[in-house]
Amino acid sequence: MYKSFDVTRTETDVSPMPDVRSAAPKALMFHAIYRNPGGEEQSFANESRLLESIGYETVRCTTENSKISRRPWAGAAAVFSPRVLVDALRIIRTERPDIVYVNNLWPAFSASLLVAARVAGIPTLQAVRNYRLVTPSAKLRADGTCTECGSTNYFTSCVRNGCYGNSRLQSLVCYLSAAAVKLSVLGWKQHRFVATSAMTARLVEGRLIESDRVVIRPNFGFEENEPEFRSNDSVVCVSRLTPEKGVLDLVRNWPQGVGSPSLTVLGDGPQYGEISSLSAALDNVTIAGFTSHEDVIEILRHSAASVVPSQWAEPFGRVAIESMSVGTPVIYATSGALADIVGPGGTPLHSLEESSIREALARILEADDRSAIRKSAYRHYASRFTSRKAATSMRELINEVSS
């Protein structure tokens, strides 16, 4: 029916309250699925489930970036796609949504979605889960420098150095796409950029993004009951296997010898082959590849700790709250938002040197009362990141952007 995306409809089972209209409100949701799926796909699923829990019917529009044509005009469509504009206007006219939720535009959807929502007058929430609005690489350090070229001049330096895909042309397309997105919503009072952390908000504000249009709303989990606090001595790392995630150096420097805990790596990505070869030579490191979300949660539940070794300004780190939600403390890199997100739910990892890894492991595995550490992790999660709290903030945000 639509050339630009597939549509999945999920109707809510929640009966409307007596003081609201008889028909359930409707959310039209968009997400361009990454070539290497990761946390953003789970975030999209969670946001849909959350909207349904507060009484919304969700209509999910998705497309796979892996299907994008590599022909010359594909770059122009990533900046602005007439086909997406037509399809978006058609589905808005057909579905008549109360709210539009945009999870990821790049590169399949472009700014066309936002233009369609603005023309139709539909309040819109746009998730900010990386730094693509600022730099072609989408990855920044905490000081605002690009992780690829080390510059804060995101046009001349990032484009010249080909920070996206090692290509100047692709980097230019990425930069122009982000500019089109920002210009398409400039001055629009019924649009909000939804950042997952204060650090993310700080790094994207300015540069055609008005600070009063950026709100902070963290990721969340659906675990609502205090777990049983038990574990073995194994440690798990759940991550996309890309350079900025730090997994390669974590595996390379993982402690060996008698008494050293085992490490299981769950994830896939460009560095899978290199990490797999490295782990094959180590007695206590295993790489399991892509693992379903349900299995990830169960593995986290029975692990002594999880490790998030990110070496960039991690906008949030979803696996950290998933770990704490089942009472598993987090060993977290101190870059990015992780220190604020984890807090008393874990312990810092100051570098990926072997000595630093050993010290962090010892603070958890050699603690006098490991159950107290696990309880602290869960209670921190319960105080900030449950779906109940997220539902309240979502209602407030929808009311704000709709007024």
CSV table of C-alpha atoms in Angstrom, one decimal:
chain,number,residue,atom,x,y,z
A,1,MET,CA,0.0,0.0,0.0
A,2,TYR,CA,2.9,2.3,0.8
A,3,LYS,CA,6.1,2.2,-1.2
A,4,SER,CA,8.3,3.8,1.6
A,5,PHE,CA,7.5,1.6,4.6
A,6,ASP,CA,5.7,-1.4,6.0
A,7,VAL,CA,2.8,-0.8,8.4
A,8,THR,CA,2.0,-2.8,11.6
A,9,ARG,CA,-1.0,-2.0,13.6
A,10,THR,CA,-1.3,-2.7,17.3
A,11,GLU,CA,-4.6,-1.9,19.0
A,12,THR,CA,-4.8,-1.2,22.7
A,13,ASP,CA,-6.7,-3.5,25.0
A,14,VAL,CA,-7.1,-0.6,27.5
A,15,SER,CA,-10.7,0.6,27.9
A,16,PRO,CA,-11.1,4.4,27.7
A,17,MET,CA,-11.8,6.2,30.9
A,18,PRO,CA,-15.3,7.8,31.3
A,19,ASP,CA,-13.9,11.3,30.9
A,20,VAL,CA,-12.1,10.8,27.6
A,21,ARG,CA,-13.4,10.3,24.1
A,22,SER,CA,-14.7,6.8,23.2
A,23,ALA,CA,-12.1,6.1,20.5
A,24,ALA,CA,-8.6,5.4,21.7
A,25,PRO,CA,-6.0,8.0,20.8
A,26,LYS,CA,-3.6,7.0,18.1
A,27,ALA,CA,0.2,7.2,17.7
A,28,LEU,CA,1.8,7.0,14.3
A,29,MET,CA,5.4,5.8,14.8
A,30,PHE,CA,8.3,5.7,12.4
A,31,HIS,CA,11.7,3.9,12.5
A,32,ALA,CA,14.3,3.1,9.9
A,33,ILE,CA,15.9,-0.2,11.0
A,34,TYR,CA,19.7,-0.2,11.1
A,35,ARG,CA,21.8,-2.6,9.0
A,36,ASN,CA,23.2,-3.9,12.2
A,37,PRO,CA,20.2,-3.8,14.6
A,38,GLY,CA,20.9,-2.8,18.2
A,39,GLY,CA,19.5,-0.9,21.1
A,40,GLU,CA,17.5,1.6,19.1
A,41,GLU,CA,15.3,-1.2,17.7
A,42,GLN,CA,14.6,-2.3,21.2
A,43,SER,CA,13.9,1.3,22.2
A,44,PHE,CA,11.4,1.6,19.4
A,45,ALA,CA,9.6,-1.6,20.5
A,46,ASN,CA,9.5,-0.4,24.1
A,47,GLU,CA,8.1,3.0,23.2
A,48,SER,CA,5.3,1.3,21.2
A,49,ARG,CA,4.5,-0.9,24.2
A,50,LEU,CA,4.5,2.0,26.5
A,51,LEU,CA,2.1,4.0,24.4
A,52,GLU,CA,-0.2,1.0,24.2
A,53,SER,CA,0.0,0.7,28.0
A,54,ILE,CA,-1.4,4.3,28.4
A,55,GLY,CA,-4.3,3.7,26.1
A,56,TYR,CA,-2.9,4.5,22.6
A,57,GLU,CA,-3.4,2.5,19.4
A,58,THR,CA,0.0,2.4,17.7
A,59,VAL,CA,0.5,2.3,14.0
A,60,ARG,CA,4.2,1.4,13.3
A,61,CYS,CA,5.8,2.3,10.0
A,62,THR,CA,9.2,0.7,9.5
A,63,THR,CA,11.7,0.3,6.7
A,64,GLU,CA,15.0,-1.5,6.5
A,65,ASN,CA,18.1,0.6,5.7
A,66,SER,CA,19.7,-2.5,4.2
A,67,LYS,CA,17.3,-2.3,1.3
A,68,ILE,CA,18.3,1.2,0.3
A,69,SER,CA,19.4,1.5,-3.4
A,70,ARG,CA,23.0,2.4,-3.9
A,71,ARG,CA,22.2,4.3,-7.1
A,72,PRO,CA,23.2,8.0,-7.4
A,73,TRP,CA,19.8,9.5,-6.4
A,74,ALA,CA,19.8,7.6,-3.1
A,75,GLY,CA,21.9,10.4,-1.5
A,76,ALA,CA,19.4,13.0,-2.6
A,77,ALA,CA,16.5,11.0,-1.1
A,78,ALA,CA,18.4,10.8,2.2
A,79,VAL,CA,18.2,14.6,2.4
A,80,PHE,CA,14.6,14.9,1.2
A,81,SER,CA,12.5,12.1,-0.3
A,82,PRO,CA,9.4,13.1,-2.3
A,83,ARG,CA,8.2,9.5,-2.2
A,84,VAL,CA,8.4,9.5,1.6
A,85,LEU,CA,6.6,12.8,1.8
A,86,VAL,CA,3.7,11.6,-0.3
A,87,ASP,CA,3.4,8.3,1.6
A,88,ALA,CA,3.6,10.1,5.0
A,89,LEU,CA,0.9,12.6,4.0
A,90,ARG,CA,-1.3,9.7,2.8
A,91,ILE,CA,-1.0,7.7,6.0
A,92,ILE,CA,-1.5,10.7,8.2
A,93,ARG,CA,-4.7,11.6,6.2
A,94,THR,CA,-5.9,7.9,6.5
A,95,GLU,CA,-5.0,7.3,10.2
A,96,ARG,CA,-5.6,10.8,11.6
A,97,PRO,CA,-3.1,10.3,14.5
A,98,ASP,CA,-3.0,12.3,17.6
A,99,ILE,CA,0.8,12.2,17.9
A,100,VAL,CA,3.7,11.3,15.6
A,101,TYR,CA,6.7,9.6,17.2
A,102,VAL,CA,9.9,9.4,15.1
A,103,ASN,CA,12.6,7.1,16.4
A,104,ASN,CA,15.2,7.1,13.5
A,105,LEU,CA,15.0,8.9,10.2
A,106,TRP,CA,18.4,8.2,8.8
A,107,PRO,CA,18.8,7.5,6.0
A,108,ALA,CA,15.6,5.9,4.6
A,109,PHE,CA,13.0,8.5,5.7
A,110,SER,CA,14.8,11.9,5.7
A,111,ALA,CA,13.3,15.2,6.8
A,112,SER,CA,10.2,14.4,4.6
A,113,LEU,CA,8.5,12.8,7.5
A,114,LEU,CA,8.8,15.9,9.6
A,115,VAL,CA,7.6,18.1,6.9
A,116,ALA,CA,4.5,15.9,6.4
A,117,ALA,CA,3.7,16.0,10.1
A,118,ARG,CA,4.2,19.8,10.2
A,119,VAL,CA,2.0,20.4,7.2
A,120,ALA,CA,-0.7,18.2,8.7
A,121,GLY,CA,-0.4,20.0,12.1
A,122,ILE,CA,0.3,16.8,14.0
A,123,PRO,CA,2.3,17.1,17.3
A,124,THR,CA,5.6,15.3,16.9
A,125,LEU,CA,8.2,13.7,19.2
A,126,GLN,CA,11.6,13.0,17.7
A,127,ALA,CA,14.0,10.7,19.6
A,128,VAL,CA,17.6,11.7,19.9
A,129,ARG,CA,19.6,8.5,20.6
A,130,ASN,CA,22.9,9.5,18.9
A,131,TYR,CA,24.6,12.6,17.6
A,132,ARG,CA,23.8,12.4,13.9
A,133,LEU,CA,22.0,15.8,14.2
A,134,VAL,CA,25.4,17.3,14.9
A,135,THR,CA,28.1,15.3,13.1
A,136,PRO,CA,28.1,12.9,10.2
A,137,SER,CA,29.8,10.2,12.3
A,138,ALA,CA,27.0,10.3,14.9
A,139,LYS,CA,29.6,9.8,17.6
A,140,LEU,CA,31.0,12.5,19.9
A,141,ARG,CA,33.3,12.6,22.9
A,142,ALA,CA,32.1,14.3,26.1
A,143,ASP,CA,34.0,17.5,25.1
A,144,GLY,CA,32.0,17.6,21.8
A,145,THR,CA,34.8,16.5,19.5
A,146,CYS,CA,34.0,13.9,16.8
A,147,THR,CA,35.4,10.5,17.6
A,148,GLU,CA,36.6,10.0,14.1
A,149,CYS,CA,38.5,13.3,13.3
A,150,GLY,CA,38.8,14.9,16.7
A,151,SER,CA,37.3,18.2,15.5
A,152,THR,CA,34.3,20.3,16.5
A,153,ASN,CA,34.1,21.7,13.0
A,154,TYR,CA,31.5,19.2,11.9
A,155,PHE,CA,31.2,20.5,8.3
A,156,THR,CA,34.7,21.2,7.0
A,157,SER,CA,36.6,18.6,9.1
A,158,CYS,CA,34.1,15.8,9.2
A,159,VAL,CA,33.2,16.0,5.6
A,160,ARG,CA,36.8,16.4,4.5
A,161,ASN,CA,37.9,13.4,6.6
A,162,GLY,CA,35.0,11.2,5.5
A,163,CYS,CA,33.8,10.6,9.0
A,164,TYR,CA,30.8,8.7,7.8
A,165,GLY,CA,31.6,5.5,5.9
A,166,ASN,CA,35.1,6.7,5.1
A,167,SER,CA,33.5,8.7,2.3
A,168,ARG,CA,33.5,12.5,1.8
A,169,LEU,CA,30.4,12.2,-0.4
A,170,GLN,CA,28.4,10.1,2.1
A,171,SER,CA,29.6,12.4,4.9
A,172,LEU,CA,28.3,15.4,3.0
A,173,VAL,CA,25.0,13.8,2.4
A,174,CYS,CA,24.7,13.0,6.1
A,175,TYR,CA,25.5,16.5,7.1
A,176,LEU,CA,23.0,17.9,4.6
A,177,SER,CA,20.4,15.5,5.8
A,178,ALA,CA,20.8,16.6,9.4
A,179,ALA,CA,20.6,20.3,8.3
A,180,ALA,CA,17.3,19.5,6.5
A,181,VAL,CA,15.9,17.9,9.6
A,182,LYS,CA,16.8,20.8,11.8
A,183,LEU,CA,15.4,23.4,9.3
A,184,SER,CA,12.2,21.5,8.8
A,185,VAL,CA,11.3,21.8,12.5
A,186,LEU,CA,12.8,25.3,13.2
A,187,GLY,CA,10.3,27.4,15.1
A,188,TRP,CA,7.7,24.6,15.2
A,189,LYS,CA,6.1,24.7,18.6
A,190,GLN,CA,4.5,21.3,18.3
A,191,HIS,CA,7.8,19.4,17.9
A,192,ARG,CA,10.2,18.2,20.6
A,193,PHE,CA,13.6,16.6,20.3
A,194,VAL,CA,13.6,13.9,23.1
A,195,ALA,CA,17.1,13.3,24.4
A,196,THR,CA,17.8,10.3,26.6
A,197,SER,CA,20.2,12.1,28.9
A,198,ALA,CA,21.4,15.5,30.0
A,199,MET,CA,24.7,15.0,28.2
A,200,THR,CA,22.9,14.2,24.9
A,201,ALA,CA,20.8,17.3,25.3
A,202,ARG,CA,23.9,19.4,26.0
A,203,LEU,CA,25.8,18.2,23.0
A,204,VAL,CA,22.9,18.7,20.5
A,205,GLU,CA,21.5,22.0,21.6
A,206,GLY,CA,22.4,25.0,19.5
A,207,ARG,CA,23.3,24.5,15.8
A,208,LEU,CA,19.7,25.3,14.7
A,209,ILE,CA,18.3,23.3,17.6
A,210,GLU,CA,16.5,25.6,20.1
A,211,SER,CA,17.1,24.6,23.7
A,212,ASP,CA,13.5,25.0,24.7
A,213,ARG,CA,12.6,22.4,22.0
A,214,VAL,CA,14.8,19.7,23.7
A,215,VAL,CA,13.5,17.7,26.5
A,216,ILE,CA,15.2,14.9,28.5
A,217,ARG,CA,13.4,11.6,28.9
A,218,PRO,CA,15.5,8.5,29.8
A,219,ASN,CA,15.1,5.0,28.5
A,220,PHE,CA,13.2,2.6,30.7
A,221,GLY,CA,12.5,-1.0,31.4
A,222,PHE,CA,9.4,-3.1,32.2
A,223,GLU,CA,10.7,-5.0,35.1
A,224,GLU,CA,8.5,-3.9,38.0
A,225,ASN,CA,9.1,-6.6,40.7
A,226,GLU,CA,12.2,-7.0,42.8
A,227,PRO,CA,14.2,-9.9,41.5
A,228,GLU,CA,15.8,-12.8,43.4
A,229,PHE,CA,19.4,-11.7,44.2
A,230,ARG,CA,21.5,-14.6,43.1
A,231,SER,CA,24.3,-15.0,40.5
A,232,ASN,CA,27.4,-17.0,39.5
A,233,ASP,CA,30.8,-15.5,38.9
A,234,SER,CA,30.4,-14.9,35.2
A,235,VAL,CA,30.4,-11.5,33.6
A,236,VAL,CA,28.6,-10.4,30.5
A,237,CYS,CA,29.1,-7.6,27.9
A,238,VAL,CA,26.1,-6.9,25.6
A,239,SER,CA,27.0,-4.5,22.8
A,240,ARG,CA,27.1,-3.7,19.2
A,241,LEU,CA,30.6,-4.6,18.1
A,242,THR,CA,31.9,-1.3,16.7
A,243,PRO,CA,35.1,0.5,17.7
A,244,GLU,CA,33.5,3.2,19.9
A,245,LYS,CA,31.9,0.6,22.1
A,246,GLY,CA,35.3,-0.6,23.4
A,247,VAL,CA,34.6,-4.3,23.4
A,248,LEU,CA,37.7,-5.2,21.4
A,249,ASP,CA,40.0,-3.7,24.0
A,250,LEU,CA,38.0,-5.2,26.8
A,251,VAL,CA,38.4,-8.7,25.4
A,252,ARG,CA,42.1,-8.0,24.6
A,253,ASN,CA,42.9,-7.0,28.2
A,254,TRP,CA,40.5,-9.3,30.0
A,255,PRO,CA,42.2,-10.8,33.1
A,256,GLN,CA,43.6,-14.3,32.7
A,257,GLY,CA,44.8,-16.9,35.1
A,258,VAL,CA,43.5,-18.8,38.1
A,259,GLY,CA,40.5,-17.1,39.7
A,260,SER,CA,39.8,-14.8,36.8
A,261,PRO,CA,36.0,-14.6,36.0
A,262,SER,CA,34.7,-15.6,32.6
A,263,LEU,CA,33.4,-13.1,30.1
A,264,THR,CA,30.6,-13.7,27.6
A,265,VAL,CA,30.2,-11.2,24.8
A,266,LEU,CA,26.7,-10.9,23.2
A,267,GLY,CA,26.4,-8.9,20.1
A,268,ASP,CA,27.2,-8.5,16.4
A,269,GLY,CA,28.8,-5.8,14.2
A,270,PRO,CA,31.8,-5.0,12.1
A,271,GLN,CA,34.3,-6.1,14.7
A,272,TYR,CA,32.8,-9.5,15.3
A,273,GLY,CA,35.4,-11.4,13.3
A,274,GLU,CA,38.3,-9.8,15.0
A,275,ILE,CA,36.8,-10.2,18.5
A,276,SER,CA,35.9,-13.8,17.8
A,277,SER,CA,39.5,-14.6,16.7
A,278,LEU,CA,40.9,-13.0,19.8
A,279,SER,CA,38.5,-14.7,22.2
A,280,ALA,CA,39.3,-18.1,20.7
A,281,ALA,CA,42.8,-17.8,22.1
A,282,LEU,CA,41.5,-17.0,25.6
A,283,ASP,CA,40.4,-19.6,28.1
A,284,ASN,CA,37.7,-17.5,29.8
A,285,VAL,CA,36.2,-15.4,27.0
A,286,THR,CA,33.3,-16.5,24.8
A,287,ILE,CA,31.5,-14.6,22.0
A,288,ALA,CA,27.9,-15.6,21.4
A,289,GLY,CA,27.0,-13.2,18.7
A,290,PHE,CA,23.5,-11.8,18.3
A,291,THR,CA,21.1,-12.9,21.0
A,292,SER,CA,17.4,-12.3,21.4
A,293,HIS,CA,16.3,-9.6,23.9
A,294,GLU,CA,14.5,-12.2,26.0
A,295,ASP,CA,17.7,-14.3,26.3
A,296,VAL,CA,19.8,-11.3,27.0
A,297,ILE,CA,17.7,-10.4,30.0
A,298,GLU,CA,17.9,-14.0,31.4
A,299,ILE,CA,21.7,-14.0,30.9
A,300,LEU,CA,22.0,-10.7,32.7
A,301,ARG,CA,19.8,-12.0,35.5
A,302,HIS,CA,22.2,-14.8,36.3
A,303,SER,CA,25.5,-12.9,35.8
A,304,ALA,CA,27.6,-11.4,38.6
A,305,ALA,CA,28.0,-8.2,36.6
A,306,SER,CA,27.7,-6.6,33.2
A,307,VAL,CA,30.3,-4.5,31.5
A,308,VAL,CA,29.6,-1.4,29.4
A,309,PRO,CA,33.1,-0.3,28.1
A,310,SER,CA,32.0,2.5,25.7
A,311,GLN,CA,34.8,4.9,24.7
A,312,TRP,CA,32.5,7.7,23.4
A,313,ALA,CA,29.9,10.0,24.9
A,314,GLU,CA,27.4,7.2,25.3
A,315,PRO,CA,24.0,9.0,25.0
A,316,PHE,CA,22.5,6.5,27.5
A,317,GLY,CA,23.5,2.8,27.4
A,318,ARG,CA,20.2,0.8,27.5
A,319,VAL,CA,21.9,-2.4,28.6
A,320,ALA,CA,22.9,-0.6,31.9
A,321,ILE,CA,19.3,-0.2,33.0
A,322,GLU,CA,18.3,-3.7,31.7
A,323,SER,CA,21.1,-5.1,33.9
A,324,MET,CA,20.1,-3.1,37.0
A,325,SER,CA,16.5,-4.1,36.4
A,326,VAL,CA,17.3,-7.7,37.2
A,327,GLY,CA,19.7,-6.8,40.1
A,328,THR,CA,22.9,-7.1,38.2
A,329,PRO,CA,25.5,-4.4,38.9
A,330,VAL,CA,27.1,-2.5,36.0
A,331,ILE,CA,30.8,-2.0,35.5
A,332,TYR,CA,30.7,1.2,33.4
A,333,ALA,CA,33.1,3.3,31.4
A,334,THR,CA,33.2,6.9,32.8
A,335,SER,CA,32.7,8.5,29.4
A,336,GLY,CA,29.3,9.8,28.3
A,337,ALA,CA,26.1,9.6,30.4
A,338,LEU,CA,26.8,6.2,32.0
A,339,ALA,CA,28.1,7.7,35.3
A,340,ASP,CA,24.8,9.5,35.8
A,341,ILE,CA,22.7,6.6,34.6
A,342,VAL,CA,24.3,3.9,36.7
A,343,GLY,CA,25.3,5.8,39.8
A,344,PRO,CA,25.0,3.5,42.8
A,345,GLY,CA,24.0,0.6,40.5
A,346,GLY,CA,27.5,-0.3,39.7
A,347,THR,CA,31.2,0.7,39.8
A,348,PRO,CA,33.3,2.8,37.3
A,349,LEU,CA,35.8,1.4,34.9
A,350,HIS,CA,38.4,4.1,34.5
A,351,SER,CA,40.3,2.6,31.5
A,352,LEU,CA,40.4,-0.6,29.5
A,353,GLU,CA,43.9,-1.5,30.8
A,354,GLU,CA,44.0,-4.9,32.5
A,355,SER,CA,44.8,-3.4,35.9
A,356,SER,CA,41.7,-1.2,35.8
A,357,ILE,CA,39.5,-4.1,34.7
A,358,ARG,CA,40.8,-6.2,37.6
A,359,GLU,CA,40.1,-3.4,40.1
A,360,ALA,CA,36.6,-2.9,38.9
A,361,LEU,CA,35.9,-6.7,39.0
A,362,ALA,CA,37.3,-6.9,42.5
A,363,ARG,CA,35.0,-4.2,43.8
A,364,ILE,CA,32.0,-6.4,42.9
A,365,LEU,CA,33.2,-10.0,43.0
A,366,GLU,CA,35.3,-9.6,46.2
A,367,ALA,CA,32.7,-7.5,48.1
A,368,ASP,CA,31.8,-8.6,51.6
A,369,ASP,CA,28.1,-8.6,50.8
A,370,ARG,CA,27.4,-9.1,47.1
A,371,SER,CA,23.7,-9.3,47.6
A,372,ALA,CA,23.7,-5.7,48.9
A,373,ILE,CA,25.3,-4.5,45.7
A,374,ARG,CA,22.7,-6.3,43.7
A,375,LYS,CA,19.9,-4.8,45.8
A,376,SER,CA,21.4,-1.3,45.3
A,377,ALA,CA,21.5,-1.9,41.5
A,378,TYR,CA,17.8,-2.8,41.4
A,379,ARG,CA,16.7,-0.1,43.8
A,380,HIS,CA,18.5,2.6,41.7
A,381,TYR,CA,16.7,1.3,38.6
A,382,ALA,CA,13.3,1.2,40.4
A,383,SER,CA,13.8,4.8,41.6
A,384,ARG,CA,14.3,6.2,38.1
A,385,PHE,CA,13.8,3.9,35.1
A,386,THR,CA,10.6,1.9,35.4
A,387,SER,CA,7.9,1.9,32.8
A,388,ARG,CA,5.5,3.4,35.3
A,389,LYS,CA,7.7,6.5,35.6
A,390,ALA,CA,8.1,6.5,31.8
A,391,ALA,CA,4.4,6.4,31.3
A,392,THR,CA,3.9,9.4,33.5
A,393,SER,CA,6.6,11.4,31.7
A,394,MET,CA,5.2,10.3,28.3
A,395,ARG,CA,1.7,11.6,29.2
A,396,GLU,CA,3.2,14.9,30.4
A,397,LEU,CA,5.3,15.3,27.2
A,398,ILE,CA,2.3,14.6,24.9
A,399,ASN,CA,0.2,17.1,26.8
A,400,GLU,CA,3.1,19.7,26.5
A,401,VAL,CA,3.7,19.2,22.8
A,402,SER,CA,-0.1,19.1,22.0
A,403,SER,CA,-1.0,22.3,23.8
